[in-house]
Amino acid sequence: MAKNNAKQDLKPISNPKISNSVEDYLKAIWMTAQDGAASTNALAEQLNIAAPSVSAMLSKLQNLEFVVYERYKGASLTESGKAKALELLRRHRLIETFLFESFDYSWDEVHDEAEQLEHAVSSQFIERLATFLDHPTHDPHGDPIPCPNGNLPDTPNTALAEAESGQSFVVARLLSQAADVLSYFAKLGIQPGKELKIIEFEPLGGLVHLLIDDVPRALSKELAMIVRGDIVKTPTV
Amino acid sequence: MAKNNAKQDLKPISNPKISNSVEDYLKAIWMTAQDGAASTNALAEQLNIAAPSVSAMLSKLQNLEFVVYERYKGASLTESGKAKALELLRRHRLIETFLFESFDYSWDEVHDEAEQLEHAVSSQFIERLATFLDHPTHDPHGDPIPCPNGNLPDTPNTALAEAESGQSFVVARLLSQAADVLSYFAKLGIQPGKELKIIEFEPLGGLVHLLIDDVPRALSKELAMIVRGDIVKTPTV
DNA sequence: CTTATAATTTAGGCATGGCTAAAAATAATG
DNA sequence: CATTATTTTTAGCCATGCCTAAATTATAAG
């Protein structure tokens, strides 16, 4: 009877399934620091975990060779840590896409569910899911879905706030995780693929007037920073 | 910042998400004992966990009021424990159905994946999944899927081994979890819905000769006990 | 009905991953 | 540059769930 009795080596030989916690930390480090180093407090904040716990975990991640960590100086991902983080991100975004497209989830619902599922699902599941969804490159709010090899598909990144009066703008991405923000955009009809016409910017730039589906609307500067996409040179008629 | 600091009361007030372990135990108790009491060793065997650990967990489940447990006498599910177990079973079987039908999983693959997913998925997910699958009553090998209220759909349960020469038999269920057994049946074309014609039983009853898709085949008594369904009174032509 | 065997529980550990309080290092300010 | 403020770490705990070895209780056999 094969009992789970393996003593943890310092350097893990094979692929002993990474714990949910470790996965969460790697994702958090990537989101906080991408390439640079993530501070203990920033991670504690992100993960809603007390700073001393984060400290301890960073040492552990260092032993696992997922991060390079120097006391008092934060942690940055190694190649292997980064690969794991991107794998998680791939899972998360594919699952979000699936829930949104096939199961009619709303923005409020999609994130938490994906957060759980991404830890439970096998690589096989993810690849079959990708096939099921016809290998999307971006999730429903336009975030790029990392490829199996870790490449991040290109994504237009000009802020709507940077466009100018008279220009047209094609939305590619809504740079927010907040459900209320995403719902608000959805209500306005602002979603990836949509073309907006900019009427004018309010003096001092706090507001932008635009045409969505030929309906005049106004958007605050803050929200206009979240909307990312491309300025259209030759506006479609 | 809301840290998870709630001291565990003896009687849990609300719905503090049950741990994966607790869920596994409840399912195991149901599978081992259904209505009666499950012994410590039987559970240890099922769960591949050492007996003393099971002992400890049974006390805990008693405190949680999921089981009635008397030292040295095994544990049986309370109403609340049974409800949980059936909920888990519903999850498991719906997920298996999904993986099999939509994601082309084979028998070897389906079980382990479902085992993980059933813990990670929300009730909402399950109900949307049920809708997605058009509310199946049985999973791909014919096991009944409990309804949200805990009812188990009726399932024909006559063993193929109990039929008689000359009769026809409609398969409803393959009473096994073993991947190799299920694959073997699949290879033979024996699956829920299939009609078999019994040619004859070997003397001493160790073997049954039958017609599957008009092809003559033989099946051992052991396997013929696993195939469950209905004897057809008026054989179709 | 006593004894050997099998099942079960108690005792004592261990790893993981959280927490708080207090100390130490780093950064910011007068 | 000394001092205060902030960040981070160390120290020491706790809960969950698993383990092994050693009792204990139940059961089967003589």
Coordinates of C-alpha atoms (C1' of nucleotides) in Angstrom, one line a residue:
Chain A
M1 CA 0.0 0.0 0.0
A2 CA 1.8 3.1 -1.2
K3 CA 1.5 5.6 1.6
N4 CA 2.7 9.2 1.0
N5 CA 5.8 9.0 3.0
A6 CA 8.4 10.8 0.8
K7 CA 10.7 12.9 2.8
Q8 CA 11.0 16.4 1.2
D9 CA 14.5 16.7 -0.3
L10 CA 16.1 20.1 -0.3
K11 CA 16.2 20.1 -4.1
P12 CA 13.0 18.4 -5.3
I13 CA 14.0 15.8 -7.9
S14 CA 10.8 15.3 -9.9
N15 CA 7.5 17.2 -10.1
P16 CA 5.9 17.0 -6.7
K17 CA 2.6 18.9 -7.3
I18 CA 3.1 22.4 -6.1
S19 CA 0.8 23.5 -3.3
N20 CA -2.0 26.0 -4.0
S21 CA -0.2 28.5 -1.7
V22 CA 3.0 28.3 -3.6
E23 CA 1.1 28.8 -6.8
D24 CA -0.6 31.8 -5.4
Y25 CA 2.6 33.3 -4.3
L26 CA 4.3 32.8 -7.7
K27 CA 1.3 34.4 -9.5
A28 CA 1.3 37.3 -7.0
I29 CA 5.0 37.9 -7.5
W30 CA 4.6 38.0 -11.3
M31 CA 1.7 40.4 -11.0
T32 CA 3.5 42.7 -8.6
A33 CA 6.9 42.7 -10.1
Q34 CA 6.8 41.1 -13.5
D35 CA 10.5 41.2 -13.9
G36 CA 11.8 43.2 -11.0
A37 CA 11.7 42.3 -7.3
A38 CA 8.5 42.1 -5.3
S39 CA 8.6 43.5 -1.7
T40 CA 7.3 41.5 1.2
N41 CA 4.7 44.0 2.1
A42 CA 3.4 44.3 -1.5
L43 CA 2.9 40.6 -1.6
A44 CA 1.3 40.5 1.8
E45 CA -1.1 43.1 0.6
Q46 CA -1.9 41.3 -2.7
L47 CA -2.4 38.0 -1.1
N48 CA -4.1 39.2 2.1
I49 CA -1.6 37.4 4.2
A50 CA 0.5 38.8 7.1
A51 CA 3.9 40.0 6.2
P52 CA 5.8 37.5 8.5
S53 CA 4.1 34.6 6.7
V54 CA 5.2 36.0 3.4
S55 CA 8.7 36.3 4.6
A56 CA 8.8 32.6 5.6
M57 CA 7.3 31.6 2.2
L58 CA 9.8 33.6 0.3
S59 CA 12.6 31.6 1.9
K60 CA 10.8 28.5 1.0
L61 CA 10.4 29.6 -2.6
Q62 CA 14.1 30.3 -2.7
N63 CA 14.9 26.8 -1.7
L64 CA 12.5 25.5 -4.3
E65 CA 14.5 27.7 -6.8
F66 CA 11.4 29.6 -7.9
V67 CA 12.7 32.9 -6.7
V68 CA 15.9 34.8 -5.9
Y69 CA 15.4 36.3 -2.5
E70 CA 17.7 38.5 -0.4
R71 CA 16.7 39.5 3.1
Y72 CA 15.1 42.9 3.2
K73 CA 15.3 43.2 -0.6
G74 CA 12.3 41.4 -1.9
A75 CA 12.1 38.4 -4.3
S76 CA 12.2 38.1 -8.0
L77 CA 11.2 35.1 -10.1
T78 CA 13.8 32.7 -11.6
E79 CA 13.2 31.3 -15.0
S80 CA 11.5 28.3 -13.5
G81 CA 9.3 30.5 -11.2
K82 CA 8.4 32.7 -14.1
A83 CA 7.4 29.7 -16.2
K84 CA 5.2 28.5 -13.4
A85 CA 3.6 31.9 -13.0
L86 CA 2.9 32.1 -16.7
E87 CA 1.4 28.6 -16.7
L88 CA -0.9 29.7 -13.9
L89 CA -1.8 32.8 -15.8
R90 CA -2.6 30.7 -18.9
R91 CA -4.8 28.5 -16.8
H92 CA -6.6 31.4 -15.2
R93 CA -7.3 33.2 -18.4
L94 CA -8.4 30.2 -20.3
I95 CA -10.8 29.2 -17.5
E96 CA -12.2 32.8 -17.3
T97 CA -12.8 32.7 -21.0
F98 CA -14.6 29.4 -20.7
L99 CA -16.8 30.5 -17.8
F100 CA -17.6 33.7 -19.6
E101 CA -18.3 32.3 -23.0
S102 CA -19.8 28.9 -22.2
F103 CA -21.3 29.2 -18.8
D104 CA -22.6 32.7 -18.9
Y105 CA -20.7 33.9 -15.9
S106 CA -20.7 37.7 -15.2
W107 CA -17.6 39.7 -14.2
D108 CA -18.4 39.4 -10.6
E109 CA -18.5 35.7 -10.7
V110 CA -15.7 34.7 -13.1
H111 CA -12.7 35.6 -11.1
D112 CA -13.2 33.7 -7.9
E113 CA -14.3 30.6 -9.7
A114 CA -11.2 30.7 -11.9
E115 CA -9.0 31.3 -8.9
Q116 CA -10.1 28.0 -7.4
L117 CA -10.2 26.0 -10.6
E118 CA -6.7 27.0 -11.8
H119 CA -5.2 25.0 -9.0
A120 CA -7.3 21.9 -9.4
V121 CA -7.1 21.3 -13.1
S122 CA -4.5 19.2 -14.9
S123 CA -2.3 20.3 -17.8
Q124 CA -4.3 17.9 -20.0
F125 CA -7.5 19.6 -19.0
I126 CA -6.1 23.0 -19.9
E127 CA -4.9 21.9 -23.3
R128 CA -8.3 20.3 -24.1
L129 CA -10.0 23.4 -22.9
A130 CA -7.8 25.5 -25.2
T131 CA -8.8 23.3 -28.1
F132 CA -12.5 23.5 -27.0
L133 CA -12.2 27.3 -27.1
D134 CA -10.3 27.2 -30.4
H135 CA -7.1 28.5 -28.9
P136 CA -8.0 32.0 -28.0
T137 CA -5.1 34.5 -27.7
H138 CA -6.9 36.9 -25.4
D139 CA -9.5 36.5 -22.7
P140 CA -12.8 38.3 -22.7
H141 CA -11.5 41.5 -21.3
G142 CA -8.5 41.4 -23.7
D143 CA -5.8 40.2 -21.4
P144 CA -3.3 38.1 -23.4
I145 CA -3.3 34.4 -22.7
P146 CA 0.2 33.0 -22.4
C147 CA 1.1 30.3 -24.9
P148 CA 2.1 26.9 -23.5
N149 CA 5.7 27.9 -24.1
G150 CA 5.3 31.1 -22.0
N151 CA 5.0 33.7 -24.8
L152 CA 2.6 36.5 -24.2
P153 CA 0.7 37.4 -27.3
D154 CA 1.0 41.1 -28.3
T155 CA -1.7 43.3 -27.1
P156 CA -2.4 46.9 -28.2
N157 CA -1.8 49.1 -25.2
T158 CA -2.6 52.7 -26.1
A159 CA -4.8 54.3 -23.5
L160 CA -8.1 55.8 -24.7
A161 CA -7.1 58.8 -22.7
E162 CA -4.1 59.3 -25.0
A163 CA -6.1 59.6 -28.2
E164 CA -7.2 62.9 -29.6
S165 CA -10.4 64.6 -30.6
G166 CA -11.8 63.3 -33.8
Q167 CA -9.9 60.1 -33.8
S168 CA -11.4 56.6 -33.8
F169 CA -10.2 54.0 -31.3
V170 CA -10.6 50.3 -31.3
V171 CA -10.8 48.7 -27.9
A172 CA -8.5 45.8 -27.3
R173 CA -8.3 45.5 -23.5
L174 CA -9.9 46.6 -20.3
L175 CA -7.0 46.9 -17.9
S176 CA -8.8 46.1 -14.7
Q177 CA -9.8 43.1 -12.6
A178 CA -12.4 44.9 -10.6
A179 CA -15.9 43.4 -11.3
D180 CA -17.7 46.7 -10.9
V181 CA -15.4 48.5 -13.4
L182 CA -15.8 45.7 -15.9
S183 CA -19.6 45.6 -15.4
Y184 CA -19.8 49.3 -16.0
F185 CA -17.9 49.1 -19.2
A186 CA -20.1 46.2 -20.3
K187 CA -23.1 48.3 -19.6
L188 CA -21.7 51.1 -21.8
G189 CA -21.0 48.6 -24.5
I190 CA -17.3 49.1 -24.2
Q191 CA -15.6 45.7 -24.8
P192 CA -12.7 44.4 -26.9
G193 CA -13.3 44.8 -30.6
K194 CA -15.6 47.8 -30.2
E195 CA -14.8 51.0 -32.1
L196 CA -15.2 54.3 -30.3
K197 CA -15.3 57.8 -31.9
I198 CA -13.8 60.5 -29.8
I199 CA -15.8 63.7 -29.9
E200 CA -13.6 65.9 -27.7
F201 CA -11.7 66.1 -24.5
E202 CA -13.0 68.4 -21.8
P203 CA -10.6 71.3 -21.0
L204 CA -8.2 70.2 -18.2
G205 CA -8.7 66.7 -19.5
G206 CA -10.9 65.3 -16.8
L207 CA -13.4 63.9 -19.2
V208 CA -13.7 62.6 -22.7
H209 CA -16.9 62.7 -24.8
L210 CA -17.3 59.9 -27.3
L211 CA -19.6 58.0 -29.5
I212 CA -20.3 54.4 -28.6
D213 CA -22.5 52.6 -31.1
D214 CA -23.4 56.2 -32.3
V215 CA -24.7 57.1 -28.8
P216 CA -22.9 60.1 -27.2
R217 CA -21.3 59.2 -23.8
A218 CA -18.8 60.7 -21.4
L219 CA -16.0 58.8 -19.6
S220 CA -13.8 60.0 -16.8
K221 CA -10.0 60.2 -17.3
E222 CA -9.5 57.4 -14.8
L223 CA -11.7 55.0 -16.8
A224 CA -10.3 56.3 -20.1
M225 CA -6.9 55.2 -18.8
I226 CA -8.1 51.7 -18.3
V227 CA -9.4 51.3 -21.8
R228 CA -6.6 50.2 -24.0
G229 CA -6.4 49.6 -27.7
D230 CA -5.4 51.2 -31.0
I231 CA -6.0 54.5 -32.6
V232 CA -7.4 54.0 -36.0
K233 CA -5.7 55.9 -38.8
T234 CA -8.4 55.4 -41.4
P235 CA -11.7 55.5 -39.6
T236 CA -14.2 53.0 -41.0
V237 CA -17.4 54.5 -42.4
Chain B
M1 CA -7.9 44.1 6.1
A2 CA -10.0 41.0 6.9
K3 CA -7.5 38.4 8.0
N4 CA -8.9 34.8 8.5
N5 CA -8.8 34.8 12.2
A6 CA -12.1 33.2 13.1
K7 CA -11.8 30.8 16.0
Q8 CA -13.5 27.5 15.1
D9 CA -16.6 27.1 17.2
L10 CA -17.7 23.7 18.3
K11 CA -20.9 24.0 16.3
P12 CA -20.1 25.8 13.1
I13 CA -22.6 28.6 12.7
S14 CA -22.5 29.3 9.0
N15 CA -20.9 27.5 6.0
P16 CA -17.2 27.5 6.5
K17 CA -16.1 25.8 3.3
I18 CA -15.5 22.1 4.2
S19 CA -11.9 20.9 3.6
N20 CA -11.1 18.6 0.8
S21 CA -10.2 15.9 3.3
V22 CA -13.5 16.1 5.1
E23 CA -15.3 15.9 1.7
D24 CA -13.3 12.8 0.8
Y25 CA -14.2 11.1 4.0
L26 CA -17.9 11.8 3.6
K27 CA -17.8 10.4 0.1
A28 CA -15.9 7.4 1.3
I29 CA -18.3 6.7 4.1
W30 CA -21.2 6.9 1.7
M31 CA -19.6 4.6 -0.8
T32 CA -18.6 2.1 1.9
A33 CA -21.7 2.1 4.0
Q34 CA -24.4 3.9 2.2
D35 CA -26.8 3.7 5.1
G36 CA -25.1 1.4 7.7
A37 CA -21.8 2.2 9.5
A38 CA -18.4 2.2 7.9
S39 CA -15.5 0.7 9.8
T40 CA -12.3 2.5 10.4
N41 CA -10.3 0.0 8.4
A42 CA -12.6 -0.1 5.5
L43 CA -12.3 3.7 5.2
A44 CA -8.5 3.6 5.7
E45 CA -8.4 1.1 2.8
Q46 CA -10.7 3.2 0.5
L47 CA -8.9 6.4 1.2
N48 CA -5.4 5.0 1.3
I49 CA -4.8 6.7 4.7
A50 CA -3.5 5.0 7.8
A51 CA -6.2 3.8 10.3
P52 CA -5.2 6.0 13.2
S53 CA -5.6 9.1 10.9
V54 CA -9.1 7.8 10.1
S55 CA -9.9 7.4 13.7
A56 CA -9.0 11.0 14.4
M57 CA -11.0 12.3 11.5
L58 CA -14.1 10.4 12.5
S59 CA -14.1 12.1 15.9
K60 CA -13.8 15.4 14.0
L61 CA -16.6 14.5 11.7
Q62 CA -18.7 13.7 14.7
N63 CA -18.1 17.1 16.2
L64 CA -19.1 18.6 12.9
E65 CA -22.2 16.5 13.1
F66 CA -21.6 14.9 9.8
V67 CA -21.5 11.4 11.3
V68 CA -22.6 9.4 14.3
Y69 CA -19.5 7.7 15.6
E70 CA -19.0 5.3 18.5
R71 CA -15.6 4.1 19.4
Y72 CA -14.7 0.7 17.9
K73 CA -18.1 0.6 16.1
G74 CA -17.6 2.7 13.0
A75 CA -19.3 5.8 11.7
S76 CA -22.5 6.4 9.9
L77 CA -23.7 9.5 8.1
T78 CA -26.1 11.9 9.6
E79 CA -28.7 13.6 7.4
S80 CA -26.4 16.5 6.9
G81 CA -23.4 14.3 6.2
K82 CA -25.4 12.3 3.7
A83 CA -26.6 15.4 2.0
K84 CA -22.9 16.5 1.6
A85 CA -21.9 13.1 0.3
L86 CA -24.6 13.2 -2.3
E87 CA -23.7 16.7 -3.3
L88 CA -20.2 15.5 -3.8
L89 CA -21.4 12.5 -5.8
R90 CA -23.5 14.8 -8.0
R91 CA -20.5 17.0 -8.6
H92 CA -18.3 14.1 -9.4
R93 CA -20.7 12.5 -11.8
L94 CA -21.6 15.6 -13.6
I95 CA -17.9 16.5 -14.0
E96 CA -17.2 13.0 -15.3
T97 CA -20.0 13.3 -17.8
F98 CA -18.6 16.7 -19.0
L99 CA -15.1 15.5 -19.4
F100 CA -16.2 12.4 -21.2
E101 CA -18.6 14.1 -23.5
S102 CA -17.1 17.5 -24.2
F103 CA -13.4 17.0 -23.6
D104 CA -13.0 13.5 -25.0
Y105 CA -11.5 12.1 -21.9
S106 CA -11.0 8.3 -21.7
W107 CA -11.9 6.2 -18.7
D108 CA -8.4 6.2 -17.4
E109 CA -8.3 9.9 -17.4
V110 CA -11.7 10.9 -16.3
H111 CA -11.8 9.8 -12.7
D112 CA -8.7 11.5 -11.3
E113 CA -9.5 14.8 -12.9
A114 CA -13.0 14.7 -11.5
E115 CA -11.7 13.8 -8.1
Q116 CA -9.7 17.1 -8.1
L117 CA -12.3 19.3 -9.7
E118 CA -15.2 18.3 -7.5
H119 CA -13.5 20.0 -4.6
A120 CA -12.7 23.2 -6.4
V121 CA -15.9 24.0 -8.1
S122 CA -18.8 26.2 -6.8
S123 CA -22.4 25.2 -6.5
Q124 CA -23.1 27.7 -9.2
F125 CA -20.6 26.1 -11.5
I126 CA -22.3 22.7 -11.0
E127 CA -25.7 24.0 -11.7
R128 CA -24.5 25.8 -14.9
L129 CA -22.7 22.6 -15.9
A130 CA -25.9 20.6 -15.4
T131 CA -27.7 23.1 -17.7
F132 CA -24.9 22.9 -20.2
L133 CA -25.2 19.1 -20.3
D134 CA -29.0 19.3 -20.4
H135 CA -29.5 17.9 -16.9
P136 CA -28.4 14.3 -17.4
T137 CA -29.8 11.8 -14.9
H138 CA -27.0 9.3 -15.4
D139 CA -23.3 9.6 -16.1
P140 CA -21.5 7.9 -19.1
H141 CA -21.2 4.5 -17.4
G142 CA -24.8 4.7 -16.2
D143 CA -24.3 5.7 -12.5
P144 CA -27.3 7.8 -11.4
I145 CA -26.5 11.5 -10.8
P146 CA -28.1 12.7 -7.6
C147 CA -30.5 15.6 -8.0
P148 CA -29.8 18.8 -6.2
N149 CA -32.3 17.7 -3.6
G150 CA -30.4 14.4 -3.0
N151 CA -32.7 12.1 -4.8
L152 CA -31.0 9.3 -6.7
P153 CA -32.7 8.6 -10.1
D154 CA -33.8 5.0 -10.5
T155 CA -31.4 2.7 -12.4
P156 CA -32.1 -0.8 -13.7
N157 CA -30.0 -3.1 -11.7
T158 CA -30.4 -6.7 -13.0
A159 CA -27.0 -8.3 -13.7
L160 CA -26.3 -9.6 -17.1
A161 CA -25.3 -12.8 -15.4
E162 CA -28.8 -13.3 -14.1
A163 CA -30.4 -13.3 -17.5
E164 CA -31.2 -16.5 -19.4
S165 CA -30.3 -18.0 -22.7
G166 CA -32.3 -16.5 -25.6
Q167 CA -33.2 -13.3 -23.8
S168 CA -32.2 -9.8 -24.8
F169 CA -30.7 -7.5 -22.3
V170 CA -30.4 -3.7 -22.5
V171 CA -27.3 -2.3 -20.7
A172 CA -28.0 0.5 -18.3
R173 CA -24.9 0.6 -16.1
L174 CA -21.4 -0.7 -15.8
L175 CA -20.9 -1.2 -12.0
S176 CA -17.2 -0.5 -11.9
Q177 CA -14.8 2.4 -11.4
A178 CA -11.8 0.5 -12.7
A179 CA -10.4 2.2 -15.8
D180 CA -9.2 -1.1 -17.4
V181 CA -12.6 -2.8 -16.9
L182 CA -14.4 0.2 -18.4
S183 CA -12.0 0.4 -21.3
Y184 CA -12.5 -3.3 -22.0
F185 CA -16.3 -2.9 -22.1
A186 CA -15.9 0.1 -24.4
K187 CA -13.7 -2.0 -26.7
L188 CA -16.4 -4.7 -26.8
G189 CA -19.0 -2.1 -27.5
I190 CA -20.8 -2.7 -24.2
Q191 CA -22.1 0.6 -23.0
P192 CA -25.3 2.0 -21.5
G193 CA -28.1 1.8 -24.1
K194 CA -26.7 -1.1 -26.0
E195 CA -28.8 -4.2 -26.5
L196 CA -27.2 -7.6 -26.1
K197 CA -28.6 -11.0 -27.1
I198 CA -27.7 -13.9 -24.9
I199 CA -26.9 -17.0 -26.8
E200 CA -26.2 -19.4 -23.9
F201 CA -24.5 -19.8 -20.6
E202 CA -21.6 -22.2 -20.4
P203 CA -22.3 -25.2 -18.1
L204 CA -21.3 -24.4 -14.5
G205 CA -22.0 -20.8 -15.5
G206 CA -18.4 -19.5 -15.8
L207 CA -19.0 -17.8 -19.1
V208 CA -21.8 -16.3 -21.2
H209 CA -21.9 -16.3 -25.0
L210 CA -23.7 -13.3 -26.4
L211 CA -24.2 -11.2 -29.5
I212 CA -23.0 -7.6 -29.4
D213 CA -23.8 -5.7 -32.5
D214 CA -24.5 -9.1 -34.1
V215 CA -21.0 -10.2 -33.4
P216 CA -20.6 -13.3 -31.2
R217 CA -18.6 -12.7 -28.0
A218 CA -17.9 -14.3 -24.7
L219 CA -17.9 -12.7 -21.3
S220 CA -16.7 -14.1 -17.9
K221 CA -19.2 -14.4 -15.0
E222 CA -17.3 -11.7 -13.1
L223 CA -17.7 -9.2 -15.9
A224 CA -21.3 -10.3 -16.5
M225 CA -22.0 -9.4 -12.9
I226 CA -20.8 -5.9 -13.5
V227 CA -23.0 -5.3 -16.5
R228 CA -26.4 -4.1 -15.1
G229 CA -29.6 -3.4 -17.0
D230 CA -33.0 -4.8 -18.0
I231 CA -34.1 -8.0 -19.5
V232 CA -36.2 -7.3 -22.5
K233 CA -39.5 -9.0 -22.7
T234 CA -40.3 -8.3 -26.3
P235 CA -37.0 -8.4 -28.1
T236 CA -36.6 -5.8 -30.9
V237 CA -36.1 -7.2 -34.4
Chain C
dC1 C1' -14.1 -19.4 28.7
dT2 C1' -9.6 -18.4 27.9
dT3 C1' -6.3 -17.1 24.5
dA4 C1' -4.6 -15.7 20.1
dT5 C1' -5.7 -12.6 16.3
dA6 C1' -7.5 -8.7 14.2
dA7 C1' -9.4 -4.1 14.5
dT8 C1' -9.1 0.2 16.6
dT9 C1' -7.6 3.9 19.4
dT10 C1' -4.0 6.6 22.1
dA11 C1' 0.3 8.7 22.3
dG12 C1' 3.7 11.3 20.3
dG13 C1' 5.7 13.3 15.9
dC14 C1' 6.1 16.0 11.6
dA15 C1' 5.2 19.3 7.6
dT16 C1' 2.6 23.0 5.8
dG17 C1' 1.1 27.5 6.1
dG18 C1' -1.2 30.6 8.7
dC19 C1' -1.0 34.3 13.0
dT20 C1' 0.9 38.0 16.7
dA21 C1' 4.4 40.4 19.2
dA22 C1' 8.8 42.0 19.4
dA23 C1' 13.4 42.8 17.4
dA24 C1' 16.3 44.4 13.7
dA25 C1' 17.4 46.5 9.4
dT26 C1' 16.4 50.1 6.1
dA27 C1' 14.6 54.4 4.6
dA28 C1' 13.1 59.1 5.5
dT29 C1' 13.5 63.5 7.9
dG30 C1' 14.9 67.3 10.7
Chain D
dC1 C1' 24.2 62.5 10.8
dA2 C1' 21.2 61.3 14.4
dT3 C1' 16.6 60.1 15.1
dT4 C1' 12.1 58.7 13.9
dA5 C1' 9.2 56.0 11.0
dT6 C1' 8.6 52.1 8.1
dT7 C1' 9.6 47.7 6.4
dT8 C1' 11.0 43.2 7.2
dT9 C1' 12.5 39.5 9.9
dT10 C1' 12.8 36.4 14.0
dA11 C1' 10.6 34.0 17.7
dG12 C1' 7.1 31.5 19.3
dC13 C1' 2.1 29.7 18.6
dC14 C1' -1.7 27.3 16.5
dA15 C1' -4.7 24.2 13.4
dT16 C1' -5.0 20.7 10.0
dG17 C1' -4.0 16.1 8.6
dC18 C1' -1.0 12.9 8.0
dC19 C1' 2.4 9.2 10.0
dT20 C1' 4.4 5.2 13.2
dA21 C1' 4.6 2.5 17.4
dA22 C1' 2.4 0.9 21.2
dA23 C1' -1.7 0.2 23.9
dT24 C1' -6.4 -1.4 24.1
dT25 C1' -10.7 -3.5 22.8
dA26 C1' -13.3 -6.8 20.1
dT27 C1' -13.6 -11.1 17.8
dA28 C1' -12.5 -15.8 16.6
dA29 C1' -10.6 -20.3 17.7
dG30 C1' -9.4 -23.9 20.6

